[in-house]
């Protein structure tokens, strides 16, 4: 059992912190910007809530965070009330936020100067993966920090991969989002084409889903896409945030991502039609207006 902290109790962080208690058996302190959410978590799982990241992090062995973006991450890590100000030397900070590789390297340098360890560890698997404790975690950082944190992260993971130095986890998550964007757009066009051609969509998907066209998106989203139901899952706003990070990094490295840039604009169209909180599979809605 370790003393652990979880900062950020959104749709991902809330169940992840819960697994640290129920599966991991750890002593857990939580912090959330909305204090009522932290208190609700304590009532559900035990442990305790703290009023600031600094107070939460005091005497912790591991501090985990899952917040919205680079600025949100800095707000809970840095400054007089940030987690770094309260962490003891040798403690490990594990960031599960999908953020930029640049902020990961920045915070790793600041952590090292304070005698702390830092891992960037974005996750894939969505809300269902968090609730089921079946996330894939892509990790950047040094070997020692990874070896220490891996057994704790196992409480909510089905796969954990150490990819290299700081920033590597975030870069791998960008690869993940590039793949998803392209696959969802392809599936949207395929279903739209099948319907336009007068095919039975269910029979068509049944025929092609056992071959090379098969994907997680096809298996889990074709029915809701066909029915025009999008009030669940990974929101378009979040995907646009992630693709913005991807495209910024591509400009920095010189990588050419024409399809990703195009799909990003398609998601902007969905936002303009009011689909900000729709699932990312709502790309099909552009084709069926």
Short mmCIF file of C-alpha atoms in Angstrom, two decimals:
data_model
loop_
_atom_site.label_atom_id
_atom_site.label_comp_id
_atom_site.label_asym_id
_atom_site.label_seq_id
_atom_site.Cartn_x
_atom_site.Cartn_y
_atom_site.Cartn_z
CA UNK A 1 0.00 0.00 0.00
CA UNK A 2 1.26 3.47 -0.92
CA UNK A 3 0.19 6.99 -0.07
CA UNK A 4 -1.23 8.30 -3.34
CA UNK A 5 -2.96 11.47 -4.52
CA UNK A 6 -5.27 11.99 -7.47
CA UNK A 7 -5.78 15.48 -8.90
CA UNK A 8 -8.80 15.91 -11.19
CA UNK A 9 -12.00 13.92 -10.77
CA UNK A 10 -13.60 14.20 -14.19
CA UNK A 11 -15.14 11.35 -16.16
CA UNK A 12 -11.72 9.66 -16.29
CA UNK A 13 -10.11 10.64 -13.01
CA UNK A 14 -13.09 9.81 -10.77
CA UNK A 15 -13.12 6.06 -11.55
CA UNK A 16 -9.33 5.86 -11.87
CA UNK A 17 -8.92 7.23 -8.35
CA UNK A 18 -11.58 4.79 -7.22
CA UNK A 19 -9.61 1.84 -8.55
CA UNK A 20 -6.56 3.00 -6.61
CA UNK A 21 -8.67 2.49 -3.48
CA UNK A 22 -10.68 -0.61 -4.36
CA UNK A 23 -8.23 -2.60 -6.48
CA UNK A 24 -4.95 -1.15 -5.31
CA UNK A 25 -5.82 -0.84 -1.64
CA UNK A 26 -3.88 2.42 -1.41
CA UNK A 27 -4.34 5.33 0.94
CA UNK A 28 -5.83 7.93 -1.41
CA UNK A 29 -6.22 11.69 -1.11
CA UNK A 30 -8.10 13.55 -3.84
CA UNK A 31 -8.29 17.11 -5.06
CA UNK A 32 -10.78 18.58 -7.50
CA UNK A 33 -11.33 22.19 -8.54
CA UNK A 34 -15.01 21.72 -7.64
CA UNK A 35 -14.75 20.65 -4.01
CA UNK A 36 -18.20 19.02 -3.98
CA UNK A 37 -16.99 16.45 -6.51
CA UNK A 38 -14.06 15.55 -4.27
CA UNK A 39 -16.38 15.18 -1.28
CA UNK A 40 -18.69 12.93 -3.31
CA UNK A 41 -15.71 10.75 -4.19
CA UNK A 42 -14.72 10.46 -0.53
CA UNK A 43 -18.26 9.45 0.39
CA UNK A 44 -18.17 6.77 -2.32
CA UNK A 45 -14.68 5.39 -1.77
CA UNK A 46 -13.29 6.61 1.54
CA UNK A 47 -9.92 8.31 1.74
CA UNK A 48 -9.88 12.07 2.13
CA UNK A 49 -10.13 15.30 0.14
CA UNK A 50 -7.73 18.23 0.32
CA UNK A 51 -8.44 21.91 -0.45
CA UNK A 52 -5.32 22.48 -2.61
CA UNK A 53 -2.99 20.31 -4.69
CA UNK A 54 -0.12 21.27 -2.37
CA UNK A 55 -1.95 20.03 0.73
CA UNK A 56 -3.07 16.90 -1.08
CA UNK A 57 0.48 16.07 -2.17
CA UNK A 58 2.10 16.44 1.25
CA UNK A 59 3.90 13.21 2.22
CA UNK A 60 2.55 11.31 -0.81
CA UNK A 61 4.58 8.62 -2.57
CA UNK A 62 2.77 9.13 -5.88
CA UNK A 63 0.73 12.04 -7.23
CA UNK A 64 -1.50 11.36 -10.25
CA UNK A 65 -3.27 13.98 -12.34
CA UNK A 66 -5.86 13.86 -15.08
CA UNK A 67 -7.02 17.34 -16.04
CA UNK A 68 -8.03 19.17 -19.23
CA UNK A 69 -5.03 20.68 -20.98
CA UNK A 70 -1.55 22.17 -20.60
CA UNK A 71 -2.75 25.23 -18.67
CA UNK A 72 -4.94 23.14 -16.35
CA UNK A 73 -1.96 20.91 -15.69
CA UNK A 74 0.34 23.81 -14.84
CA UNK A 75 -2.34 25.21 -12.51
CA UNK A 76 -2.37 22.07 -10.34
CA UNK A 77 1.38 21.46 -10.50
CA UNK A 78 3.11 24.84 -10.23
CA UNK A 79 2.87 27.85 -7.93
CA UNK A 80 2.62 28.12 -4.15
CA UNK A 81 -0.48 25.90 -3.99
CA UNK A 82 0.66 23.47 -6.69
CA UNK A 83 1.52 19.82 -6.11
CA UNK A 84 5.26 20.29 -6.63
CA UNK A 85 5.34 22.70 -3.68
CA UNK A 86 4.02 19.99 -1.38
CA UNK A 87 5.73 16.84 -2.66
CA UNK A 88 8.56 15.23 -0.75
CA UNK A 89 11.89 14.50 -2.49
CA UNK A 90 11.79 11.21 -4.38
CA UNK A 91 8.03 11.23 -4.86
CA UNK A 92 6.71 10.48 -8.36
CA UNK A 93 4.28 12.69 -10.27
CA UNK A 94 2.34 10.81 -12.97
CA UNK A 95 0.42 12.92 -15.48
CA UNK A 96 -2.48 11.16 -17.24
CA UNK A 97 -3.64 14.33 -19.00
CA UNK A 98 -3.58 14.34 -22.80
CA UNK A 99 -1.29 17.33 -23.16
CA UNK A 100 1.63 18.50 -25.28
CA UNK A 101 5.03 16.85 -25.32
CA UNK A 102 6.46 20.30 -24.60
CA UNK A 103 4.69 20.69 -21.27
CA UNK A 104 5.77 17.17 -20.30
CA UNK A 105 9.42 18.07 -20.86
CA UNK A 106 8.96 21.41 -19.09
CA UNK A 107 7.47 19.82 -15.98
CA UNK A 108 10.01 17.00 -15.96
CA UNK A 109 12.82 19.58 -15.82
CA UNK A 110 11.11 21.48 -13.00
CA UNK A 111 10.50 18.24 -11.12
CA UNK A 112 14.12 17.15 -11.44
CA UNK A 113 15.31 20.49 -10.07
CA UNK A 114 13.19 19.84 -6.96
CA UNK A 115 14.34 16.24 -6.51
CA UNK A 116 11.07 14.83 -7.81
CA UNK A 117 10.31 12.27 -10.52
CA UNK A 118 7.88 12.94 -13.38
CA UNK A 119 6.16 10.69 -15.92
CA UNK A 120 3.90 11.73 -18.80
CA UNK A 121 1.37 8.91 -19.06
CA UNK A 122 -1.67 9.72 -21.23
CA UNK A 123 -4.31 7.03 -21.49
CA UNK A 124 -6.51 5.47 -24.15
CA UNK A 125 -9.75 3.59 -23.64
CA UNK A 126 -12.20 6.36 -22.85
CA UNK A 127 -14.67 6.59 -20.01
CA UNK A 128 -15.59 2.91 -20.29
CA UNK A 129 -11.93 1.93 -20.02
CA UNK A 130 -11.51 4.09 -16.92
CA UNK A 131 -14.65 2.70 -15.28
CA UNK A 132 -13.66 -0.89 -16.07
CA UNK A 133 -10.02 -0.42 -15.06
CA UNK A 134 -8.91 -1.41 -18.57
CA UNK A 135 -6.96 1.57 -19.88
CA UNK A 136 -3.91 1.52 -22.12
CA UNK A 137 -1.22 3.82 -20.71
CA UNK A 138 1.60 5.28 -22.82
CA UNK A 139 4.47 6.43 -20.64
CA UNK A 140 7.43 8.77 -21.08
CA UNK A 141 10.13 9.20 -18.44
CA UNK A 142 13.11 7.46 -16.93
CA UNK A 143 13.33 3.77 -16.11
CA UNK A 144 13.47 4.20 -12.34
CA UNK A 145 10.32 6.31 -12.14
CA UNK A 146 8.46 3.96 -14.47
CA UNK A 147 9.43 0.87 -12.45
CA UNK A 148 8.17 2.53 -9.28
CA UNK A 149 4.85 3.73 -10.73
CA UNK A 150 3.89 0.77 -12.94
CA UNK A 151 2.57 -1.47 -10.12
CA UNK A 152 0.37 1.37 -8.85
CA UNK A 153 -1.01 2.18 -12.32
CA UNK A 154 -1.93 -1.48 -12.76
CA UNK A 155 -5.03 -0.75 -10.65
CA UNK A 156 -6.75 0.75 -13.70
CA UNK A 157 -4.75 -0.54 -16.67
CA UNK A 158 -4.90 -3.45 -19.08
CA UNK A 159 -1.65 -2.42 -20.78
CA UNK A 160 1.19 -0.11 -19.77
CA UNK A 161 4.01 0.62 -22.23
CA UNK A 162 7.17 2.59 -21.44
CA UNK A 163 8.07 4.34 -24.70
CA UNK A 164 11.15 6.39 -23.85
CA UNK A 165 12.18 9.70 -22.29
CA UNK A 166 9.89 12.54 -21.19
CA UNK A 167 7.39 13.51 -23.86
CA UNK A 168 7.31 10.05 -25.44
CA UNK A 169 4.01 9.15 -23.85
CA UNK A 170 2.35 12.29 -25.17
CA UNK A 171 3.78 11.73 -28.64
CA UNK A 172 2.40 8.18 -28.66
CA UNK A 173 -1.03 9.49 -27.65
CA UNK A 174 -0.85 11.83 -30.64
CA UNK A 175 -0.23 8.81 -32.88
CA UNK A 176 -3.30 7.20 -31.30
CA UNK A 177 -5.49 10.21 -32.05
CA UNK A 178 -4.24 10.45 -35.65
CA UNK A 179 -5.30 6.84 -36.19
CA UNK A 180 -8.71 7.33 -34.59
CA UNK A 181 -9.50 10.45 -36.62
CA UNK A 182 -8.82 8.71 -39.91
CA UNK A 183 -10.68 5.52 -39.02
CA UNK A 184 -13.80 7.34 -37.80
CA UNK A 185 -13.98 9.44 -40.96
CA UNK A 186 -13.56 6.33 -43.11
CA UNK A 187 -16.29 4.50 -41.21
CA UNK A 188 -18.61 7.51 -41.47
CA UNK A 189 -18.16 7.63 -45.24
CA UNK A 190 -18.60 3.86 -45.55
CA UNK A 191 -21.90 3.82 -43.67
CA UNK A 192 -23.13 6.87 -45.56
CA UNK A 193 -22.22 5.23 -48.87
CA UNK A 194 -23.93 1.95 -47.92
CA UNK A 195 -27.13 3.76 -47.01
CA UNK A 196 -27.05 5.88 -50.16
CA UNK A 197 -26.55 2.75 -52.28
CA UNK A 198 -29.56 1.05 -50.71
CA UNK A 199 -27.60 -1.67 -48.91
CA UNK A 200 -28.69 -3.24 -45.66
CA UNK A 201 -26.13 -1.63 -43.34
CA UNK A 202 -26.28 -4.36 -40.70
CA UNK A 203 -25.64 -7.13 -43.22
CA UNK A 204 -22.92 -5.08 -44.92
CA UNK A 205 -21.07 -4.42 -41.66
CA UNK A 206 -21.46 -8.09 -40.73
CA UNK A 207 -19.83 -9.04 -44.02
CA UNK A 208 -16.88 -6.67 -43.87
CA UNK A 209 -16.20 -6.67 -40.13
CA UNK A 210 -14.57 -10.09 -40.20
CA UNK A 211 -11.94 -9.00 -42.71
CA UNK A 212 -9.33 -6.31 -43.19
CA UNK A 213 -11.82 -3.46 -42.67
CA UNK A 214 -12.48 -4.45 -39.06
CA UNK A 215 -11.71 -1.89 -36.32
CA UNK A 216 -12.68 -1.01 -32.76
CA UNK A 217 -14.68 1.91 -34.13
CA UNK A 218 -16.60 -0.37 -36.48
CA UNK A 219 -17.34 -2.90 -33.77
CA UNK A 220 -18.45 -0.35 -31.19
CA UNK A 221 -19.90 2.56 -33.19
CA UNK A 222 -21.53 1.43 -36.44
CA UNK A 223 -24.97 0.94 -34.87
CA UNK A 224 -25.09 4.32 -33.13
CA UNK A 225 -23.67 6.05 -36.20
CA UNK A 226 -26.35 4.47 -38.37
CA UNK A 227 -29.04 5.55 -35.89
CA UNK A 228 -27.64 9.08 -35.55
CA UNK A 229 -27.10 8.75 -31.78
CA UNK A 230 -24.11 10.61 -30.37
CA UNK A 231 -25.01 11.61 -26.79
CA UNK A 232 -22.21 9.58 -25.15
CA UNK A 233 -18.51 8.85 -25.39
CA UNK A 234 -15.47 10.98 -26.20
CA UNK A 235 -16.63 14.50 -26.96
CA UNK A 236 -15.86 16.38 -30.17
CA UNK A 237 -14.51 19.30 -28.10
CA UNK A 238 -11.96 16.98 -26.52
CA UNK A 239 -10.97 15.50 -29.86
CA UNK A 240 -10.43 18.94 -31.35
CA UNK A 241 -8.21 19.83 -28.39
CA UNK A 242 -6.19 16.67 -28.98
CA UNK A 243 -5.93 17.19 -32.74
CA UNK A 244 -4.81 20.77 -32.11
CA UNK A 245 -1.92 19.38 -30.04
CA UNK A 246 -1.14 16.90 -32.84
CA UNK A 247 -1.09 19.57 -35.55
CA UNK A 248 1.04 21.92 -33.44
CA UNK A 249 3.58 19.14 -32.93
CA UNK A 250 3.50 18.29 -36.65
CA UNK A 251 4.32 21.90 -37.51
CA UNK A 252 7.20 21.77 -35.05
CA UNK A 253 8.66 18.54 -36.46
CA UNK A 254 7.79 19.05 -40.12
CA UNK A 255 5.50 16.01 -40.26
CA UNK A 256 2.83 16.17 -42.98
CA UNK A 257 -0.66 15.24 -41.79
CA UNK A 258 -3.11 16.24 -44.54
CA UNK A 259 -5.85 13.78 -43.53
CA UNK A 260 -5.64 14.72 -39.85
CA UNK A 261 -5.88 18.41 -40.69
CA UNK A 262 -8.91 17.74 -42.89
CA UNK A 263 -10.72 15.67 -40.26
CA UNK A 264 -9.99 18.38 -37.70
CA UNK A 265 -11.91 20.80 -39.90
CA UNK A 266 -14.73 18.29 -40.24
CA UNK A 267 -14.96 18.23 -36.45
CA UNK A 268 -15.09 22.04 -36.53
CA UNK A 269 -18.16 21.66 -38.75
CA UNK A 270 -19.76 19.37 -36.16
CA UNK A 271 -19.05 21.94 -33.45
CA UNK A 272 -20.63 24.66 -35.58
CA UNK A 273 -23.81 22.56 -35.82
CA UNK A 274 -24.01 22.28 -32.03
CA UNK A 275 -22.27 18.94 -31.60
CA UNK A 276 -19.56 20.04 -29.18
CA UNK A 277 -20.39 17.32 -26.66
CA UNK A 278 -21.35 14.64 -29.15
CA UNK A 279 -19.23 11.51 -29.46
CA UNK A 280 -16.46 11.65 -32.07
CA UNK A 281 -18.45 9.21 -34.23
CA UNK A 282 -20.73 12.17 -35.03
CA UNK A 283 -18.57 12.88 -38.09
CA UNK A 284 -21.27 11.04 -40.03
CA UNK A 285 -23.73 13.84 -39.20
CA UNK A 286 -21.91 16.12 -41.69
CA UNK A 287 -22.67 13.69 -44.50
CA UNK A 288 -26.34 13.20 -43.77
CA UNK A 289 -27.64 16.75 -43.54
#
